[in-house]
JSON list of C-alpha atoms in Angstrom, two decimals:
[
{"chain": "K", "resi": 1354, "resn": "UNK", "atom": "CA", "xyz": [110.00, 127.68, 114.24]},
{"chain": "K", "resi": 1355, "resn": "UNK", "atom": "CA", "xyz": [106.63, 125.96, 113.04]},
{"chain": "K", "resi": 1356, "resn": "UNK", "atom": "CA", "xyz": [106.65, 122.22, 113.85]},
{"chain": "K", "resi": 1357, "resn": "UNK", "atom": "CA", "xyz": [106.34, 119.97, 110.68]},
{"chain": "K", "resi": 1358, "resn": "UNK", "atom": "CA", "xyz": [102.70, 118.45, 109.95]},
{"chain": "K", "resi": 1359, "resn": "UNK", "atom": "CA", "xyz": [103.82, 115.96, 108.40]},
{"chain": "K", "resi": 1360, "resn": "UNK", "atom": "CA", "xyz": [105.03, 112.57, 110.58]},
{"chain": "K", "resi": 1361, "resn": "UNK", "atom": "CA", "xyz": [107.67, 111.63, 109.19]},
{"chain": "K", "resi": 1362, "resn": "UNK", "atom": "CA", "xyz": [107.29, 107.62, 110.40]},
{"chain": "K", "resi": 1363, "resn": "UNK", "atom": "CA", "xyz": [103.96, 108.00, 108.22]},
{"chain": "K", "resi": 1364, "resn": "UNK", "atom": "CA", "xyz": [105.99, 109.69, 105.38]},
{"chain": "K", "resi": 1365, "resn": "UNK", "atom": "CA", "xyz": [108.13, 106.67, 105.31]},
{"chain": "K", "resi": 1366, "resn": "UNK", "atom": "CA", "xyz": [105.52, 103.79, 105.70]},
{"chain": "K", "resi": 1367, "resn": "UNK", "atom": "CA", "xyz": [103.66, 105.14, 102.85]},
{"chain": "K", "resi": 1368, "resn": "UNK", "atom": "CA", "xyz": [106.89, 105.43, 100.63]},
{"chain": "K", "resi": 1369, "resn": "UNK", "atom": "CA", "xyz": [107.37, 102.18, 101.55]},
{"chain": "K", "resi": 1370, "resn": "UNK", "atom": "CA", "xyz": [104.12, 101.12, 100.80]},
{"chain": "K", "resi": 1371, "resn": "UNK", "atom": "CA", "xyz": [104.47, 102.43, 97.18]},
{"chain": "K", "resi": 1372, "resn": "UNK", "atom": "CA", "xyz": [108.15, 100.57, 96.82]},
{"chain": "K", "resi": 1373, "resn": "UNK", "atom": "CA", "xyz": [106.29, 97.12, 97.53]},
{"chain": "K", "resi": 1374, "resn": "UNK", "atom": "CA", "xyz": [103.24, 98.08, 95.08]},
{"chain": "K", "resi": 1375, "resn": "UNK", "atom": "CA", "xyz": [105.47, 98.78, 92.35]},
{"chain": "K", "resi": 1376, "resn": "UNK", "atom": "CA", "xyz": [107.38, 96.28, 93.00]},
{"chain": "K", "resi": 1377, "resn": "UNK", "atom": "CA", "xyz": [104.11, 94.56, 93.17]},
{"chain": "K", "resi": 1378, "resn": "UNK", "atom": "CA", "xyz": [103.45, 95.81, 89.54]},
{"chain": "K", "resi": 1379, "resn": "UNK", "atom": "CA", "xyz": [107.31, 95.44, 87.95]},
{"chain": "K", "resi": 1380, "resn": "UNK", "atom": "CA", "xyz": [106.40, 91.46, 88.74]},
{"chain": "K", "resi": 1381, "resn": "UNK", "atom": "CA", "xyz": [102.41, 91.69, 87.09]},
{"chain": "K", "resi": 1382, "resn": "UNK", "atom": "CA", "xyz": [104.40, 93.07, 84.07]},
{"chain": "K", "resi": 1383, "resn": "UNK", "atom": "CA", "xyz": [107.30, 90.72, 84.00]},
{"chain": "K", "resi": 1384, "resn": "UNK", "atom": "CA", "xyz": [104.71, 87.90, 84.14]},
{"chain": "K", "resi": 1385, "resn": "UNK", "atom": "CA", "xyz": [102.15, 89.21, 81.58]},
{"chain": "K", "resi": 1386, "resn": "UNK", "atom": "CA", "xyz": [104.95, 90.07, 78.74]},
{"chain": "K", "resi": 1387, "resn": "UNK", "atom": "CA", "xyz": [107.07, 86.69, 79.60]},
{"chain": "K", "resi": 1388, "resn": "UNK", "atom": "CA", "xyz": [109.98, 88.42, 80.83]},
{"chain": "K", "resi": 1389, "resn": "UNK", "atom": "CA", "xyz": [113.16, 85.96, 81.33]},
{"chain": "K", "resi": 1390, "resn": "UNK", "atom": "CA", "xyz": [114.24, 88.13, 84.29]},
{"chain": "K", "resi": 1391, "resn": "UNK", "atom": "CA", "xyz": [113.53, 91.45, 86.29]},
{"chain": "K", "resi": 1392, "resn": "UNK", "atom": "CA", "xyz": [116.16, 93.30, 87.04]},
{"chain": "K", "resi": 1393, "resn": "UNK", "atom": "CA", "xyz": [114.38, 94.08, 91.21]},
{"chain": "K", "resi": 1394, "resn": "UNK", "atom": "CA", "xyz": [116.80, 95.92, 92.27]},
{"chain": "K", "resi": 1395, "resn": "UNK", "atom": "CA", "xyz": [117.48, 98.71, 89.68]},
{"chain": "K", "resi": 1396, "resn": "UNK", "atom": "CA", "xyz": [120.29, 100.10, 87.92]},
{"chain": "K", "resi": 1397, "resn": "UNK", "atom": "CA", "xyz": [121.25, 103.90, 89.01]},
{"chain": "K", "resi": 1398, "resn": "UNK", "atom": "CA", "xyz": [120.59, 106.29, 86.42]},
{"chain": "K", "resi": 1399, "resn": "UNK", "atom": "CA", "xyz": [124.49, 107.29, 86.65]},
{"chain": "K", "resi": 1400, "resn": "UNK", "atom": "CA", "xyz": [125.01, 103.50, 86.00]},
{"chain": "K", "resi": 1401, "resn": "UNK", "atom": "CA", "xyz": [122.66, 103.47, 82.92]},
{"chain": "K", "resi": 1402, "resn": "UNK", "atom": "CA", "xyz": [123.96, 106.57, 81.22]},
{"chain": "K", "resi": 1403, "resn": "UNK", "atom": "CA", "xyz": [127.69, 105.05, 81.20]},
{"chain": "K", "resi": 1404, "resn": "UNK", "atom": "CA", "xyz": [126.21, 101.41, 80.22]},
{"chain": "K", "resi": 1405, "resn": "UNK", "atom": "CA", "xyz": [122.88, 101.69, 78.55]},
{"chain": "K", "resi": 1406, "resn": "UNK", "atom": "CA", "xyz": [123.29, 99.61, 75.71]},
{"chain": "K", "resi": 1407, "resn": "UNK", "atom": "CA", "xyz": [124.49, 96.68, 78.53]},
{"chain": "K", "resi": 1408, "resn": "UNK", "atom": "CA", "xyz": [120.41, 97.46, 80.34]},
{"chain": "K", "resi": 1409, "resn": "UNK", "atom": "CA", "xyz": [119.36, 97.69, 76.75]},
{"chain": "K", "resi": 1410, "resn": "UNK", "atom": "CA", "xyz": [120.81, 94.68, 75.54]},
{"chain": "K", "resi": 1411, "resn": "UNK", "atom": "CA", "xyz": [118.96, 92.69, 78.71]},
{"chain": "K", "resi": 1412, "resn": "UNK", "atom": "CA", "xyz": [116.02, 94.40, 78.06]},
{"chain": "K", "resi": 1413, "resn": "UNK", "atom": "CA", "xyz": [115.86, 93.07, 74.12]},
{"chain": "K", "resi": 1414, "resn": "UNK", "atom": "CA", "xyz": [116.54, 89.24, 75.70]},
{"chain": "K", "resi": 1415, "resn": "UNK", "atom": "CA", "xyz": [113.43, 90.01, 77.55]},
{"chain": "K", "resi": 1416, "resn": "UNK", "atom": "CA", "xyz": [114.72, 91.15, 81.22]},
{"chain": "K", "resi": 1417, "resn": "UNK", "atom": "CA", "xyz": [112.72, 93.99, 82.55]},
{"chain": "K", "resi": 1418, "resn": "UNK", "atom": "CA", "xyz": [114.90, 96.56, 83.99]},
{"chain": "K", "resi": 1419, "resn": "UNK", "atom": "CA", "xyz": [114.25, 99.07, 86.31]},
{"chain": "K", "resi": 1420, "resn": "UNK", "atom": "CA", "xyz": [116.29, 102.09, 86.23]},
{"chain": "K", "resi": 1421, "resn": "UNK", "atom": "CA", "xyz": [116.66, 104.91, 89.72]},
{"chain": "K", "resi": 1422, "resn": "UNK", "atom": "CA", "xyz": [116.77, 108.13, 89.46]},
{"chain": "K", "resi": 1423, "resn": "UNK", "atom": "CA", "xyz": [117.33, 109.29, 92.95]},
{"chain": "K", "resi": 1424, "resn": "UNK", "atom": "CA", "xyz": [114.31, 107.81, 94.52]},
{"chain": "K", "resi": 1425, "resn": "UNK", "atom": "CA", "xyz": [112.11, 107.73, 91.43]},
{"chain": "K", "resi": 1426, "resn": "UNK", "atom": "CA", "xyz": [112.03, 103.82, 89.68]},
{"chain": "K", "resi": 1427, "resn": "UNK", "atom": "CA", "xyz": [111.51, 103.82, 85.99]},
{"chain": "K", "resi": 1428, "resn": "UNK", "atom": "CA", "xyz": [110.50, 100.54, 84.11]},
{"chain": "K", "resi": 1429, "resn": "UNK", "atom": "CA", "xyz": [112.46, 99.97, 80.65]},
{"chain": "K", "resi": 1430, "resn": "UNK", "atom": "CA", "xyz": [110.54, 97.89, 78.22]},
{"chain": "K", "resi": 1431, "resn": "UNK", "atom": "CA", "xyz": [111.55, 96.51, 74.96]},
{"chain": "K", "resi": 1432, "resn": "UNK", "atom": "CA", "xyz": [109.21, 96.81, 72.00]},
{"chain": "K", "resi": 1433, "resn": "UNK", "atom": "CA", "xyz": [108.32, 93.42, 72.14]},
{"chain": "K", "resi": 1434, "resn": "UNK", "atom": "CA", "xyz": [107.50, 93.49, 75.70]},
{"chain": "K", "resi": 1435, "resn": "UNK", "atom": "CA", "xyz": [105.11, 95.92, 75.20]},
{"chain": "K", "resi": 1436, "resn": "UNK", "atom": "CA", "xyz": [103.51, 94.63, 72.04]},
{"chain": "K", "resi": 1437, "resn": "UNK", "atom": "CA", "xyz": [103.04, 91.84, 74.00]},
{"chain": "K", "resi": 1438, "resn": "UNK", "atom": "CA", "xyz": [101.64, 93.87, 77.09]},
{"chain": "K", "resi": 1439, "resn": "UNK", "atom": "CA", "xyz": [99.10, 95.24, 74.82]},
{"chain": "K", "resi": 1440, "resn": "UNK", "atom": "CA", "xyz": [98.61, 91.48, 73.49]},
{"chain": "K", "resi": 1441, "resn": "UNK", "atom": "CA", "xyz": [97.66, 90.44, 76.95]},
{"chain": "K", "resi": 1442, "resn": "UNK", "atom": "CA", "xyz": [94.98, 93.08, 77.22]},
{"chain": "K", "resi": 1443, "resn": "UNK", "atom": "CA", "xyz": [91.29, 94.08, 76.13]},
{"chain": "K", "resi": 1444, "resn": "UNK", "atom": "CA", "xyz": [91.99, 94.46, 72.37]},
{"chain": "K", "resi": 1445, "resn": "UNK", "atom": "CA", "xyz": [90.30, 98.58, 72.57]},
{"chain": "K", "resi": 1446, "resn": "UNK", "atom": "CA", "xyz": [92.53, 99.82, 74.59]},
{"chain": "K", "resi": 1447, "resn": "UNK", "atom": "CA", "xyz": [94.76, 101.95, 73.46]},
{"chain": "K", "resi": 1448, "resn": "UNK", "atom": "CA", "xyz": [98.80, 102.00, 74.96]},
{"chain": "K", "resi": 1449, "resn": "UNK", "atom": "CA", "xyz": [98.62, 105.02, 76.97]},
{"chain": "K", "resi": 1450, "resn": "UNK", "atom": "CA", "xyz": [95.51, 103.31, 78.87]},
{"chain": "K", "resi": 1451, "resn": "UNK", "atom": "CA", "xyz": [97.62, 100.62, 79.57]},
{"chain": "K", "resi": 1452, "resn": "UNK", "atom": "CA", "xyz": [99.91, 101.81, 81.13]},
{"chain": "K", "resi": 1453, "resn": "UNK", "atom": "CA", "xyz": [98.19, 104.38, 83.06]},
{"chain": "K", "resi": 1454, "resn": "UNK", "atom": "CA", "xyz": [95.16, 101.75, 84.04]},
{"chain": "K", "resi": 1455, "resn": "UNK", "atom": "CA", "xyz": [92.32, 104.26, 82.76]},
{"chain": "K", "resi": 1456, "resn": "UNK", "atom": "CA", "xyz": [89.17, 102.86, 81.77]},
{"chain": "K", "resi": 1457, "resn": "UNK", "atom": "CA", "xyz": [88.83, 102.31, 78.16]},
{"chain": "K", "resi": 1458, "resn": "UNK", "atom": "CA", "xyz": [86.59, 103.81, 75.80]},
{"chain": "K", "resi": 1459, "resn": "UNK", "atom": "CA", "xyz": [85.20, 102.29, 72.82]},
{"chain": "K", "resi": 1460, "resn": "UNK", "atom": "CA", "xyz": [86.62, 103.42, 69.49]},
{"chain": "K", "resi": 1461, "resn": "UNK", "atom": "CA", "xyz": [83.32, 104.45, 68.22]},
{"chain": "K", "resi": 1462, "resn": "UNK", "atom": "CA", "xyz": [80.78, 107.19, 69.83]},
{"chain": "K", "resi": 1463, "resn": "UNK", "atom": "CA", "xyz": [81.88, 110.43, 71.43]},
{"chain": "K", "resi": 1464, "resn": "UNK", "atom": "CA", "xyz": [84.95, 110.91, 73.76]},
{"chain": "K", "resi": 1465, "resn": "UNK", "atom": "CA", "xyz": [84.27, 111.73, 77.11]},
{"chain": "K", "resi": 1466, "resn": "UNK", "atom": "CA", "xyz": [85.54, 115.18, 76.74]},
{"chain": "K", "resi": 1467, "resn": "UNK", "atom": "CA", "xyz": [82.81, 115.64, 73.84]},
{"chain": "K", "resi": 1468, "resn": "UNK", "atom": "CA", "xyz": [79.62, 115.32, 75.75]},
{"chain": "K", "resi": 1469, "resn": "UNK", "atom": "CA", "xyz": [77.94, 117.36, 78.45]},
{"chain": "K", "resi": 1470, "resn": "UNK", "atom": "CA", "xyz": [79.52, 118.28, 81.41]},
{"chain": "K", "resi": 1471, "resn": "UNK", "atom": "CA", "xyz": [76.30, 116.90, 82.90]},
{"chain": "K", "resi": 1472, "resn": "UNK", "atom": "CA", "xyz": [77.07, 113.42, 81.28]},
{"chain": "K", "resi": 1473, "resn": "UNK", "atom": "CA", "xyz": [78.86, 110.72, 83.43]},
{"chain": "K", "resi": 1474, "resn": "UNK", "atom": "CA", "xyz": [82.23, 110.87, 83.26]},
{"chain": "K", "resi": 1475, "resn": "UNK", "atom": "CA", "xyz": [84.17, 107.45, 83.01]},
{"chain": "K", "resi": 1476, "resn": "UNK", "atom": "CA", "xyz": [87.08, 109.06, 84.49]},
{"chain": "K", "resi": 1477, "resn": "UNK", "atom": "CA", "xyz": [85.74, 110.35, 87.92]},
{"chain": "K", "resi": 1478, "resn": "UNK", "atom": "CA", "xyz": [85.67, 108.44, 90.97]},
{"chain": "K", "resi": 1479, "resn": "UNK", "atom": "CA", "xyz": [82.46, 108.17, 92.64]},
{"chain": "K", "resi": 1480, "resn": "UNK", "atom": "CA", "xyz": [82.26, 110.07, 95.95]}
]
């Protein structure tokens, strides 16, 4: 039998290394859309579909909840939250930028996507 390449202490210091950054990032949220409370621990998703309007009902008096599916943490924001999320930002960006940290690209002139493949591209990283 082939021996795994993968060590699994490293597996689990990097997973835990993403569990503190978003965890890092749940409390950059809370604090940029004025949250009340942050709900750190998470609510399993077995939890949230037999009591969603309970997480929903903390989420609209501005908790930010985090809901688990198996391993995989999900971030619940009201519509306020994330009016005021976008309120907090550069005024050009659009939502999906936001939230996915992209650079943004002014509203006028020609989408990346548009010009040469020779052109810069403000999505690639440099090498």
């Amino acid at each position: 039998m082939r021996a795994s390449l993968i060590d699994p202490e490293a597996s689990k210091e990097s997973a835990e290394r993403r569990m503190d950054d978003f965890q890092a990032a749940v409390k950059a949220i809370a604090a940029r859309v004025g949250a009340t409370d942050v709900n750190a621990v998470g609510t399993p998703i077995s939890a949230f579909k037999t009591n969603y309007s309970s997480v929903l009902r903390r989420v609209k008096s501005g908790s930010v909840e985090i809901v688990n599916q198996g391993p995989e943490p999900f971030i619940i924001l009201g519509l306020e939250q994330a009016v005021a999320l976008m309120s907090n930002t550069v005024s050009d960006r659009t939502v999906a930028e936001v939230f996915a940290g992209l650079p943004s690209v002014p509203a006028s002139g020609k989408l990346p996507r548009d010009v040469s493949i020779e052109a810069v591209d403000h999505y690639r990283v440099p090498r």
